[in-house]
Amino acid sequence: MNTGILDVSGLTEETQRRAQTLRDPEAMTIVEEAMENIRRAAAVIKRGGLVAFPTETVYGIGANVFDEEAAGRVYEAKGRPSDNPMIVHIARASDISKLSKKLSPDIVKLADAFWPGPLTMVMEKSEDVPARVTGGLQTVGIRLPDNPVAIELIRLAGTPVAAPSANISGSPSPTRAEHVIADLNGKVDIILAGEVCKVGIESTVVDMTVSPPAVLRPGIITKDDIEAELGHGGDGWGHSGDGSFCVRSATQKEPSPLCRTEPSPLCPKSPGMKYTHYAPKAAMLVVEGGREKVRAEAARLKAMNEALGLKVGVLLFEEADYVKAAHDFYAVLRDMDDSGMDMIIAGALPGTDGVSFAVMNRMMKAAGYNIVRV
Ligand code: TXA
Ligand code: MG
């Protein structure tokens, strides 16, 4: 397939503001050029094609949610098992009604608080949503992304857009246009090449069909952020799909060790959790412990493996800047692969902060849970 790579990097919140409110002629031209490319991409979605596009979290591969064949082609392009449900993206909150007939007060609260933004809410699906999109589940994950290219694309396509992350299944999620081009050139109709994704890790996925809602995949919107909006403090939190979140009650502030169980392989709550994800080509090892000890151990392991003739990269994020760690994480993995590393030694982030917990969730998966403690 011939993939059209179209530049939309001119459409940012800043140029949009300058064009719309200040009527700045230069910004208006830049925005109009990007909009022309987005119109072409929207027409492709309308006729059943695939478009890779930027969101604030990671790039996605989009198809018309109501077109089952197109959804099937998304699985093919990614090389992804078809029982892994896709997140459906909308351009305004009221479009939930096209996908789900059950709107609870909690869904409205979280939509008000966090949309547009990196939060996916899983709710009961309406009959119109094909089972192919939801991997056979009776629920659908919905999100309103905070990115002007994504919003204009969905709006102009005139339909909600089903979109998993725009990587080949199993490789790190793409946060820059060049990552998408590396993975999907020749496999989709159009790649909208936009800005670097500002968040850098995928959205928080929260299951709204259980009470209290349960976080299925951590992200930069943390369970404390959600809890604060819902005011469910006393009810505690449900189990997540990968066992990484724990029931919390008003009296029990620490996670219960009982919660550290494996998900049932037969019935994972969030099916995406059962596949190997995010893995770089290099072998990866996480080192956990005090900062100085981690630094020393990483240097020791690097020297030892280099003596064996391996190329070794060390990944130590700035202390306490977890938002930046999230922003850079996938891109660093890809950069290390591109520079031919055989092995990546990564320092664990302390798991107390919600955002560092979300990054650690990806880091542990990327490393295949390969960890040493010092
Ligand atoms: O930030 C994001 O969420 C990105 C951008 C493109 O929006 N998308 C993304 O999609 O990460 P994907 O397909 O790579 O991951 C979707 C996750 C999977 O873990 C999947 O199992 C879960 O969301 N999910 C989707 N629909 C679900 C449902 N109905 N029930 C439970 N989990 C669901
Ligand atoms: Mg993904």
Tab-separated table of C-alpha atoms and ligand atoms in Angstrom:
chain	number	residue	atom	x	y	z
A	1	MET	CA	0.000	0.000	0.000
A	2	ASN	CA	1.131	3.509	-0.772
A	3	THR	CA	1.003	5.579	2.416
A	4	GLY	CA	0.460	9.339	2.140
A	5	ILE	CA	2.528	11.163	4.761
A	6	LEU	CA	0.893	14.541	5.365
A	7	ASP	CA	2.348	17.316	7.507
A	8	VAL	CA	-0.030	18.688	10.127
A	9	SER	CA	2.583	19.979	12.558
A	10	GLY	CA	1.373	23.539	11.935
A	11	LEU	CA	-1.944	22.896	13.711
A	12	THR	CA	-1.134	23.426	17.375
A	13	GLU	CA	-3.190	24.988	20.163
A	14	GLU	CA	-0.987	28.062	19.789
A	15	THR	CA	-1.434	28.556	16.007
A	16	GLN	CA	-5.138	27.753	16.364
A	17	ARG	CA	-5.467	30.486	19.009
A	18	ARG	CA	-3.483	32.984	16.938
A	19	ALA	CA	-5.581	32.214	13.883
A	20	GLN	CA	-8.975	32.204	15.571
A	21	THR	CA	-8.773	34.937	18.164
A	22	LEU	CA	-6.092	37.253	16.772
A	23	ARG	CA	-6.826	36.595	13.068
A	24	ASP	CA	-3.041	36.525	12.569
A	25	PRO	CA	-2.601	36.031	8.769
A	26	GLU	CA	0.537	33.881	9.079
A	27	ALA	CA	-1.107	31.563	11.613
A	28	MET	CA	-4.266	31.428	9.466
A	29	THR	CA	-2.259	30.177	6.476
A	30	ILE	CA	-0.426	27.560	8.569
A	31	VAL	CA	-3.665	26.313	10.107
A	32	GLU	CA	-5.449	26.238	6.736
A	33	GLU	CA	-2.667	24.134	5.165
A	34	ALA	CA	-2.822	21.617	8.009
A	35	MET	CA	-6.639	21.590	7.852
A	36	GLU	CA	-6.512	20.743	4.142
A	37	ASN	CA	-4.451	17.637	4.998
A	38	ILE	CA	-6.795	16.717	7.841
A	39	ARG	CA	-9.782	17.030	5.458
A	40	ARG	CA	-8.105	14.547	3.090
A	41	ALA	CA	-7.500	12.154	5.982
A	42	ALA	CA	-11.094	12.503	7.219
A	43	ALA	CA	-12.356	11.589	3.734
A	44	VAL	CA	-10.186	8.445	3.887
A	45	ILE	CA	-11.739	7.447	7.233
A	46	LYS	CA	-15.222	8.027	5.777
A	47	ARG	CA	-14.559	5.604	2.962
A	48	GLY	CA	-13.216	2.870	5.247
A	49	GLY	CA	-9.475	3.625	5.159
A	50	LEU	CA	-6.897	3.826	7.959
A	51	VAL	CA	-5.291	7.034	9.213
A	52	ALA	CA	-2.509	7.305	11.796
A	53	PHE	CA	-2.828	10.545	13.782
A	54	PRO	CA	-1.313	12.292	16.795
A	55	THR	CA	-3.038	12.515	20.173
A	56	GLU	CA	-1.672	14.078	23.352
A	57	THR	CA	-0.708	10.622	24.705
A	58	VAL	CA	0.687	8.566	21.800
A	59	TYR	CA	-0.135	8.351	18.082
A	60	GLY	CA	-3.139	6.168	17.131
A	61	ILE	CA	-4.262	4.234	14.008
A	62	GLY	CA	-7.836	5.295	13.339
A	63	ALA	CA	-10.785	3.776	11.504
A	64	ASN	CA	-14.521	4.525	11.396
A	65	VAL	CA	-15.843	2.729	14.486
A	66	PHE	CA	-19.028	1.608	12.708
A	67	ASP	CA	-17.148	0.020	9.767
A	68	GLU	CA	-16.309	-3.547	10.808
A	69	GLU	CA	-14.066	-4.229	7.842
A	70	ALA	CA	-11.986	-1.152	8.529
A	71	ALA	CA	-11.657	-2.235	12.161
A	72	GLY	CA	-10.406	-5.619	10.950
A	73	ARG	CA	-7.758	-3.875	8.845
A	74	VAL	CA	-6.501	-1.998	11.925
A	75	TYR	CA	-5.754	-5.331	13.615
A	76	GLU	CA	-3.958	-6.495	10.465
A	77	ALA	CA	-1.856	-3.319	10.183
A	78	LYS	CA	-0.741	-3.625	13.808
A	79	GLY	CA	-0.298	-7.392	13.662
A	80	ARG	CA	-2.505	-7.466	16.762
A	81	PRO	CA	-4.788	-10.247	18.056
A	82	SER	CA	-8.390	-9.326	17.276
A	83	ASP	CA	-9.680	-9.973	20.808
A	84	ASN	CA	-7.870	-6.901	22.112
A	85	PRO	CA	-10.446	-4.072	22.254
A	86	MET	CA	-9.801	-0.659	20.722
A	87	ILE	CA	-10.381	2.698	22.364
A	88	VAL	CA	-12.993	4.809	20.579
A	89	HIS	CA	-12.167	8.507	20.185
A	90	ILE	CA	-14.806	11.231	20.058
A	91	ALA	CA	-14.650	14.956	19.227
A	92	ARG	CA	-17.160	16.179	21.850
A	93	ALA	CA	-18.457	14.635	25.051
A	94	SER	CA	-22.073	14.459	23.823
A	95	ASP	CA	-20.930	11.898	21.212
A	96	ILE	CA	-20.829	9.305	24.016
A	97	SER	CA	-24.515	8.802	23.159
A	98	LYS	CA	-23.523	7.344	19.756
A	99	LEU	CA	-21.621	4.561	21.537
A	100	SER	CA	-23.281	3.940	24.885
A	101	LYS	CA	-26.832	4.338	26.157
A	102	LYS	CA	-25.917	4.284	29.840
A	103	LEU	CA	-24.595	7.551	31.157
A	104	SER	CA	-23.988	7.531	34.917
A	105	PRO	CA	-23.416	10.657	37.043
A	106	ASP	CA	-19.836	9.435	37.656
A	107	ILE	CA	-19.156	9.324	33.898
A	108	VAL	CA	-20.433	12.896	33.549
A	109	LYS	CA	-18.256	14.039	36.470
A	110	LEU	CA	-15.085	12.502	35.054
A	111	ALA	CA	-15.812	13.766	31.536
A	112	ASP	CA	-16.277	17.287	32.930
A	113	ALA	CA	-13.096	17.069	34.963
A	114	PHE	CA	-10.681	15.371	32.551
A	115	TRP	CA	-11.904	15.694	28.945
A	116	PRO	CA	-10.427	16.572	26.579
A	117	GLY	CA	-7.563	14.590	28.088
A	118	PRO	CA	-5.767	11.295	28.711
A	119	LEU	CA	-8.638	9.390	30.352
A	120	THR	CA	-10.486	6.446	28.758
A	121	MET	CA	-13.762	5.412	30.353
A	122	VAL	CA	-15.016	1.865	29.835
A	123	MET	CA	-18.825	1.743	29.781
A	124	GLU	CA	-21.626	-0.464	28.505
A	125	LYS	CA	-21.666	-0.414	24.690
A	126	SER	CA	-24.719	0.243	22.520
A	127	GLU	CA	-25.689	-2.305	19.850
A	128	ASP	CA	-24.287	-0.071	17.110
A	129	VAL	CA	-20.684	-0.627	18.231
A	130	PRO	CA	-19.402	-3.704	16.389
A	131	ALA	CA	-18.117	-6.568	18.535
A	132	ARG	CA	-15.022	-6.522	16.320
A	133	VAL	CA	-14.026	-3.148	17.805
A	134	THR	CA	-14.558	-4.233	21.415
A	135	GLY	CA	-12.926	-7.634	21.044
A	136	GLY	CA	-16.302	-9.280	21.718
A	137	LEU	CA	-16.861	-7.408	25.030
A	138	GLN	CA	-20.200	-5.805	25.890
A	139	THR	CA	-18.320	-2.671	26.946
A	140	VAL	CA	-16.559	0.086	25.033
A	141	GLY	CA	-13.629	2.314	26.067
A	142	ILE	CA	-14.212	5.957	25.094
A	143	ARG	CA	-12.003	9.028	25.189
A	144	LEU	CA	-11.962	12.642	23.997
A	145	PRO	CA	-8.315	13.399	23.164
A	146	ASP	CA	-6.664	16.738	23.917
A	147	ASN	CA	-5.014	17.365	20.567
A	148	PRO	CA	-6.299	19.741	17.875
A	149	VAL	CA	-5.344	17.428	14.973
A	150	ALA	CA	-7.152	14.473	16.565
A	151	ILE	CA	-10.243	16.534	17.357
A	152	GLU	CA	-10.471	18.059	13.843
A	153	LEU	CA	-9.940	14.644	12.223
A	154	ILE	CA	-12.748	13.013	14.231
A	155	ARG	CA	-15.070	15.995	13.750
A	156	LEU	CA	-14.533	16.101	9.977
A	157	ALA	CA	-14.819	12.313	9.625
A	158	GLY	CA	-18.295	12.734	11.143
A	159	THR	CA	-17.945	9.534	13.163
A	160	PRO	CA	-16.241	8.320	16.328
A	161	VAL	CA	-12.847	6.847	15.468
A	162	ALA	CA	-11.623	3.521	16.856
A	163	ALA	CA	-7.871	3.756	17.374
A	164	PRO	CA	-5.273	1.661	19.145
A	165	SER	CA	-1.742	3.001	19.526
A	166	ALA	CA	0.021	3.310	16.144
A	167	ASN	CA	2.841	0.839	16.779
A	168	ILE	CA	3.390	-2.668	15.513
A	169	SER	CA	1.961	-4.851	18.262
A	170	GLY	CA	4.550	-5.437	20.982
A	171	SER	CA	6.916	-2.559	20.111
A	172	PRO	CA	7.115	0.713	22.090
A	173	SER	CA	4.187	3.086	21.542
A	174	PRO	CA	4.952	5.916	19.092
A	175	THR	CA	5.260	9.433	20.458
A	176	ARG	CA	6.747	11.118	17.368
A	177	ALA	CA	5.722	11.048	13.707
A	178	GLU	CA	8.987	9.323	12.747
A	179	HIS	CA	8.127	6.377	15.036
A	180	VAL	CA	4.814	5.912	13.226
A	181	ILE	CA	6.498	6.143	9.831
A	182	ALA	CA	9.045	3.492	10.932
A	183	ASP	CA	6.277	1.074	12.013
A	184	LEU	CA	3.396	1.737	9.622
A	185	ASN	CA	4.664	3.133	6.321
A	186	GLY	CA	3.007	0.944	3.655
A	187	LYS	CA	0.421	-0.428	6.109
A	188	VAL	CA	-2.037	2.472	6.436
A	189	ASP	CA	-3.526	4.919	3.913
A	190	ILE	CA	-2.375	8.140	5.567
A	191	ILE	CA	-0.019	9.176	8.355
A	192	LEU	CA	-0.765	12.625	9.754
A	193	ALA	CA	2.675	13.787	10.877
A	194	GLY	CA	2.166	16.193	13.771
A	195	GLU	CA	3.894	17.366	16.894
A	196	VAL	CA	5.665	15.238	19.492
A	197	CYS	CA	2.999	13.846	21.866
A	198	LYS	CA	2.940	16.017	24.978
A	199	VAL	CA	2.074	13.271	27.520
A	200	GLY	CA	4.077	10.363	26.091
A	201	ILE	CA	2.350	7.379	27.735
A	202	GLU	CA	-1.113	6.014	26.972
A	203	SER	CA	-4.300	7.215	28.651
A	204	THR	CA	-5.504	6.036	32.039
A	205	VAL	CA	-8.213	3.398	31.462
A	206	VAL	CA	-10.963	3.344	34.105
A	207	ASP	CA	-13.783	0.811	34.246
A	208	MET	CA	-17.015	2.697	34.946
A	209	THR	CA	-19.174	-0.452	34.892
A	210	VAL	CA	-18.136	-1.438	38.420
A	211	SER	CA	-18.712	0.429	41.649
A	212	PRO	CA	-16.498	2.021	42.664
A	213	PRO	CA	-14.792	2.491	39.278
A	214	ALA	CA	-11.520	0.552	38.860
A	215	VAL	CA	-8.376	1.726	37.129
A	216	LEU	CA	-7.438	-0.906	34.526
A	217	ARG	CA	-4.361	0.870	33.136
A	218	PRO	CA	-2.492	3.599	35.048
A	219	GLY	CA	-1.636	6.878	33.333
A	220	ILE	CA	-0.819	10.471	34.172
A	221	ILE	CA	-4.348	10.980	35.467
A	222	THR	CA	-3.878	9.004	38.655
A	223	LYS	CA	-6.345	7.052	40.740
A	224	ASP	CA	-6.063	9.758	43.403
A	225	ASP	CA	-7.057	12.393	40.799
A	226	ILE	CA	-10.095	10.306	39.876
A	227	GLU	CA	-10.968	9.533	43.458
A	228	ALA	CA	-10.816	13.241	44.316
A	229	GLU	CA	-13.348	14.030	41.562
A	230	LEU	CA	-15.726	11.237	42.445
A	231	GLY	CA	-15.520	11.632	46.188
A	232	HIS	CA	-15.641	7.855	46.541
A	233	GLY	CA	-12.947	7.925	49.237
A	234	GLY	CA	-14.790	5.695	51.678
A	235	ASP	CA	-15.763	3.019	49.180
A	236	GLY	CA	-12.261	1.908	48.250
A	237	TRP	CA	-11.060	0.843	44.865
A	238	GLY	CA	-11.732	-2.270	42.874
A	239	HIS	CA	-9.227	-4.696	41.479
A	240	SER	CA	-7.681	-3.890	38.149
A	241	GLY	CA	-7.076	-6.162	35.213
A	242	ASP	CA	-3.386	-6.671	35.863
A	243	GLY	CA	-3.605	-6.756	39.649
A	244	SER	CA	-1.589	-3.583	39.945
A	245	PHE	CA	-4.195	-1.581	41.831
A	246	CYS	CA	-5.534	-2.437	45.175
A	247	VAL	CA	-8.735	-2.098	47.109
A	248	ARG	CA	-8.411	0.930	49.332
A	249	SER	CA	-10.769	1.796	52.127
A	250	ALA	CA	-10.997	4.894	54.279
A	251	THR	CA	-9.154	3.145	57.092
A	252	GLN	CA	-6.648	1.237	54.966
A	253	LYS	CA	-4.210	3.654	53.394
A	254	GLU	CA	-1.557	1.153	52.370
A	255	PRO	CA	-2.188	-1.287	49.516
A	256	SER	CA	-3.098	-4.708	50.769
A	257	PRO	CA	-0.505	-7.370	49.895
A	258	LEU	CA	-3.438	-9.612	48.982
A	259	CYS	CA	-4.003	-7.434	45.958
A	260	ARG	CA	-0.692	-8.369	44.423
A	261	THR	CA	-2.195	-11.372	42.721
A	262	GLU	CA	-1.853	-12.307	39.079
A	263	PRO	CA	-4.851	-11.665	36.815
A	264	SER	CA	-6.739	-14.726	35.736
A	265	PRO	CA	-5.257	-15.740	32.378
A	266	LEU	CA	-8.694	-16.998	31.359
A	267	CYS	CA	-10.555	-13.778	31.861
A	268	PRO	CA	-8.452	-10.629	32.028
A	269	LYS	CA	-10.592	-7.587	32.738
A	270	SER	CA	-8.638	-5.407	30.326
A	271	PRO	CA	-7.595	-7.783	27.574
A	272	GLY	CA	-4.686	-5.570	26.476
A	273	MET	CA	-2.956	-6.487	29.706
A	274	LYS	CA	-2.320	-10.086	28.704
A	275	TYR	CA	0.010	-9.377	25.774
A	276	THR	CA	3.691	-8.531	25.887
A	277	HIS	CA	3.796	-4.797	25.402
A	278	TYR	CA	6.144	-1.931	24.819
A	279	ALA	CA	9.235	-4.081	24.425
A	280	PRO	CA	12.388	-2.646	22.861
A	281	LYS	CA	14.533	-4.954	20.714
A	282	ALA	CA	17.322	-4.792	23.294
A	283	ALA	CA	17.198	-6.967	26.408
A	284	MET	CA	16.109	-4.784	29.301
A	285	LEU	CA	16.800	-4.939	33.015
A	286	VAL	CA	15.334	-2.698	35.729
A	287	VAL	CA	17.487	-1.861	38.760
A	288	GLU	CA	15.576	-0.781	41.862
A	289	GLY	CA	16.949	0.800	45.020
A	290	GLY	CA	18.387	4.033	46.424
A	291	ARG	CA	19.587	6.417	43.707
A	292	GLU	CA	23.309	6.157	44.394
A	293	LYS	CA	23.199	2.370	44.678
A	294	VAL	CA	21.251	2.135	41.413
A	295	ARG	CA	23.774	4.381	39.673
A	296	ALA	CA	26.677	2.250	40.936
A	297	GLU	CA	24.994	-1.053	40.030
A	298	ALA	CA	24.086	0.235	36.550
A	299	ALA	CA	27.729	1.255	35.970
A	300	ARG	CA	28.945	-2.137	37.211
A	301	LEU	CA	26.530	-4.083	34.994
A	302	LYS	CA	27.355	-1.878	32.027
A	303	ALA	CA	31.113	-2.442	32.399
A	304	MET	CA	30.610	-6.174	32.910
A	305	ASN	CA	28.447	-6.593	29.820
A	306	GLU	CA	30.596	-4.329	27.679
A	307	ALA	CA	33.558	-6.528	28.572
A	308	LEU	CA	31.564	-9.358	26.976
A	309	GLY	CA	31.281	-7.304	23.782
A	310	LEU	CA	27.692	-6.052	24.244
A	311	LYS	CA	26.491	-2.493	23.591
A	312	VAL	CA	24.809	-1.299	26.775
A	313	GLY	CA	22.603	1.762	27.303
A	314	VAL	CA	21.774	3.158	30.746
A	315	LEU	CA	18.451	4.904	31.367
A	316	LEU	CA	18.292	7.028	34.539
A	317	PHE	CA	15.560	9.651	34.660
A	318	GLU	CA	15.895	12.963	36.493
A	319	GLU	CA	14.955	12.669	40.120
A	320	ALA	CA	11.276	13.454	40.855
A	321	ASP	CA	10.379	14.732	37.358
A	322	TYR	CA	8.001	11.873	36.570
A	323	VAL	CA	5.973	13.806	34.010
A	324	LYS	CA	9.146	14.250	31.971
A	325	ALA	CA	9.990	10.562	32.424
A	326	ALA	CA	6.541	9.705	30.993
A	327	HIS	CA	7.084	12.121	28.106
A	328	ASP	CA	10.471	10.648	27.169
A	329	PHE	CA	10.110	6.966	28.048
A	330	TYR	CA	9.031	5.349	24.759
A	331	ALA	CA	11.156	7.675	22.629
A	332	VAL	CA	14.268	6.746	24.644
A	333	LEU	CA	13.581	3.029	24.118
A	334	ARG	CA	13.303	3.591	20.378
A	335	ASP	CA	16.446	5.767	20.306
A	336	MET	CA	18.381	3.034	22.118
A	337	ASP	CA	17.170	0.427	19.632
A	338	ASP	CA	18.147	2.721	16.751
A	339	SER	CA	21.642	3.094	18.149
A	340	GLY	CA	22.015	-0.684	18.217
A	341	MET	CA	22.022	-1.353	21.966
A	342	ASP	CA	21.975	-5.023	22.942
A	343	MET	CA	20.983	-4.235	26.495
A	344	ILE	CA	19.223	-1.441	28.368
A	345	ILE	CA	19.729	-0.994	32.112
A	346	ALA	CA	16.996	1.238	33.539
A	347	GLY	CA	16.757	2.761	37.012
A	348	ALA	CA	13.344	2.197	38.641
A	349	LEU	CA	11.371	5.271	39.682
A	350	PRO	CA	10.093	5.280	43.242
A	351	GLY	CA	6.574	3.867	43.047
A	352	THR	CA	4.845	6.210	45.466
A	353	ASP	CA	3.751	8.960	43.104
A	354	GLY	CA	0.844	8.207	40.761
A	355	VAL	CA	2.701	9.277	37.625
A	356	SER	CA	5.857	7.357	38.493
A	357	PHE	CA	3.643	4.322	39.087
A	358	ALA	CA	2.266	4.686	35.544
A	359	VAL	CA	5.773	4.923	34.069
A	360	MET	CA	6.913	1.930	36.116
A	361	ASN	CA	3.961	-0.077	34.769
A	362	ARG	CA	5.391	0.440	31.241
A	363	MET	CA	9.012	-0.005	32.312
A	364	MET	CA	8.314	-3.351	33.965
A	365	LYS	CA	6.444	-4.592	30.889
A	366	ALA	CA	9.196	-3.401	28.573
A	367	ALA	CA	11.701	-5.317	30.702
A	368	GLY	CA	9.500	-8.428	30.815
A	369	TYR	CA	9.469	-7.982	34.634
A	370	ASN	CA	13.235	-8.496	34.700
A	371	ILE	CA	14.312	-6.634	37.863
A	372	VAL	CA	17.179	-6.623	40.363
A	373	ARG	CA	17.053	-4.893	43.740
A	374	VAL	CA	20.148	-3.266	45.271
B	1	TXA	O1	-3.731	6.967	24.993
B	1	TXA	C1	-4.321	6.032	24.500
B	1	TXA	O2	-5.205	5.399	25.113
B	1	TXA	C2	-3.936	5.611	23.066
B	1	TXA	C3	-4.320	6.759	22.127
B	1	TXA	C4	-4.142	6.409	20.676
B	1	TXA	O3	-5.621	7.165	22.394
B	1	TXA	N1	-4.563	4.398	22.703
B	1	TXA	C5	-4.190	3.192	23.194
B	1	TXA	O4	-4.873	2.128	22.640
B	1	TXA	O5	-3.324	3.054	24.018
B	1	TXA	P1	-4.404	0.619	22.819
B	1	TXA	O6	-5.300	-0.159	21.924
B	1	TXA	O7	-2.963	0.499	22.563
B	1	TXA	O8	-4.751	0.269	24.289
B	1	TXA	C6	-6.104	0.170	24.699
B	1	TXA	C7	-6.189	-0.386	26.107
B	1	TXA	C8	-5.900	-1.875	26.120
B	1	TXA	O9	-5.208	-2.219	27.314
B	1	TXA	C9	-7.312	-2.455	26.097
B	1	TXA	O10	-7.392	-3.747	26.628
B	1	TXA	C10	-8.064	-1.438	26.953
B	1	TXA	O11	-7.514	-0.200	26.600
B	1	TXA	N2	-9.491	-1.426	26.601
B	1	TXA	C11	-10.078	-0.913	25.498
B	1	TXA	N3	-11.403	-1.145	25.503
B	1	TXA	C12	-11.664	-1.827	26.652
B	1	TXA	C13	-12.857	-2.384	27.227
B	1	TXA	N4	-14.025	-2.291	26.636
B	1	TXA	N5	-12.733	-3.020	28.407
B	1	TXA	C14	-11.543	-3.126	29.038
B	1	TXA	N6	-10.383	-2.636	28.536
B	1	TXA	C15	-10.441	-1.999	27.355
B	2	MG	MG	-1.037	-0.026	22.600
